[in-house]
Amino acid sequence: MQRAGRTFSESWHRVAGLKVSLRPTVKVRKQMFRGETWYVLHDPFNNQFFRLRPEAYEFVMRLRPDRTVEEVWGECLDRHPDEAPGQEDVLQLLTQLHFANLLYFQMPADSAKLFERYRKRRQREIQSKLLGIMFFRLPLLDPEYFLRRLMPFLKVLISPIGAILWLVVVIAAGKQVVDHFDAAMDQIQGILAPDNLLLMYVGLVVIKSLHEFGHAMVCKRFGGEVHTMGVMLLVFTPLPYMDATSSWSFRSRWHRALVGGAGMITEIFVAALATFLWARTGPGTLHSLAYNMMFIASVSTVVFNGNPLLRFDGYYILSDLLDIPNLYTRAMRYLRHLVERYAFGYKDSYSPARTYREAFWLSTFGVMSSIYRVVVFTGIIFFVADKFLLAGLVMALICVVSWGIVPVFRFAGYLASSPRLARTRTRAVVLSVSFFSVLLSFLAFCPFPNRFRAPGVMEAVQFVRVVNEAPGYVKAVLAPSGSEVLAGTALMELSDRELEIEMEAALAQREETLAMERRALRMEKADLEPIRKRLEAIESKLKDLLEQQANLMVKARKSGIWVAPEVQNMVGAWIPRGSVIGQIVHHGEFRFSAVVSQDEAADLFVGKIRKAEVRMYGQGGENLDVADYLIIPFQQERLPSAALGWRGGGEVPISVRDETGLQAAEPFFQIYANVDPASGALLLHGRSGKLRFSLNPRPLLLQWAHKFRQLLQKRYQI
């Protein structure tokens, strides 16, 4: 990798005669990164940290108020001619130390300038917070004194004994979740219910407060100091936070990584304790609060804190384990170096990566984190807009300004005035304008394939559903699934003990009534008429019971293939009247029944379809041509198969009030596409797949704009 800095600089005269030194309050600690030595400067006055390479520290440690910068640089050059920093390095180093308020100038106005720089730095921090409206921080207290009093307890808690205790509790809690898995899955359905939101927020505050104290306690345990705790507005939600930057000075990278992971470790432990409380309490406030703490700890740990692409705990752990301090900043500097050196031709640009392995990590992290941040912020904006449309619009406007307009103006200013491009400015401007022009033209004018897909199921044109006409327990399966049956073939035999008892009672009543009729014929003919009416009623009831008894034998109404995959599991089960037991399919002619959302339906009715083809799941690379299709010109609400809905593993949202899984959450249009059975593909009734429509090619920019307009219309009626 290229080393930084030139031996001589045109701006050297500006600092050569200065007499400076490190401020007396600055503390120095030695660290090892990737087997290399670094020195960390820490000023408790402004809580600033600065890392130096050994050759840079050799220069800085020799700075004194009675010696000029040029004298110190000359001494370093005499002692270490191969490793001494160049004048360009010294200029950059002094500039960074100056803005970090780590340098002492022996001048009367130095104190005033010190506080002026501190004031300007605070102003920049406040401006940054205002721009980062979704992550605003407000410091409230200094927990250092409290943590010092806890040190004897922390030495026992944060030790191998504490680790064993944590592991035992978490494993035991995991067993509780497994034992009550069904109850846990059922309760998750109401996690966003209005009456649960307050408990969720209370659980969130408790979990995150303990999360931050976990960071603080581990940081203090290994010798760090924590002077700031406060409240952070995360997407307008008040949450606690703390500042553990003193862990940057730890010599052991494992200690630094443990500080980064302490919050997640604490959350998991608290969630384990909440699991025991949840498992041993009945429905109520305490039971729901414990479940919310379990849910919040698991989701926040996996999705947010453990994700290294966001600057939360996972990011700092990754930075420590890779031994790459300031990972995000250095990644952005490395990407800038690649552009300046290889695109703009600035030969004096140097890489912040010292090895090819480090360059790989910096480039990969820089690209992935930039993309992921945009995705996450966009998701947050839509989430907020779903709840508070005005707040979402304000956040979207701020993001457009901060991600779009401001970077454009900064980049234009960089191209126009950056001294780094003094000799290659024309090349940089021409290349930048050409790149963005080509990119915009490519997206706006180059046609791309334009398709959309509709989920559906394959259906035999001739098929009937087999339902039972009478309720009962399944006594025996007379025809196995997959067998070919004729009309009238017995498929299943049911039994109903209550029906048998009613039959016996009806027969007994009939015999009794017949006996009464014979007696009336001999003795009391006046009673004959009511007895005969009673006999008619009993005969009618008996006829119905005999019909129900006959219906206990389920028979095929048509000839075909008997399809009932779960029929063997029904033996002994009670089946209500009218239940769908299976289907009888005639494997001759097939059609694909697909559902099209309202967003895509407009293209169906304007004649833009160029081609339609079906691809079944499990038949990769084998498409079925569609000869013709029929669009049902009115909206549907019931799916052709439960396999298309969320409850059946499909992608179509279904109504939460419908237990059958057939009632769609939104109306849709249905299409019947005729498929040729002679295509050679394996066509099975009920098999799911996708119907793909190819439209006229359109540029990507127009396709994205169309999708975005549909999104706004569907979600916000804009």
XYZ file of C-alpha atoms in Angstrom, residues 453 456-459 587 590 592 613-625 675-692:
39
model
C -45.817 -11.691 -11.806
C -51.705 -18.678 -8.698
C -52.469 -22.399 -8.677
C -52.856 -25.027 -11.390
C -56.388 -26.361 -11.670
C -56.558 -35.018 -15.681
C -55.732 -27.654 -17.176
C -53.766 -21.694 -14.234
C -46.077 -17.754 -19.401
C -46.414 -19.922 -16.310
C -43.630 -21.233 -14.110
C -44.473 -23.771 -11.419
C -42.597 -24.002 -8.129
C -40.118 -26.857 -8.280
C -39.733 -26.654 -12.080
C -36.897 -24.144 -12.378
C -36.011 -23.119 -15.920
C -39.145 -24.720 -17.428
C -41.787 -22.213 -18.521
C -45.246 -23.133 -19.826
C -46.540 -21.033 -22.677
C -52.081 -24.331 -20.353
C -51.392 -27.039 -22.908
C -51.148 -30.450 -21.127
C -49.070 -31.765 -24.043
C -46.178 -29.458 -23.120
C -44.425 -32.313 -21.314
C -44.459 -30.607 -17.938
C -45.811 -32.311 -14.845
C -49.225 -30.724 -14.304
C -50.782 -31.425 -10.937
C -54.020 -30.031 -9.635
C -53.424 -27.583 -6.764
C -49.744 -26.987 -7.497
C -48.783 -23.331 -7.050
C -46.609 -21.124 -9.223
C -46.409 -17.732 -10.940
C -48.000 -16.300 -14.073
C -45.510 -13.866 -15.642
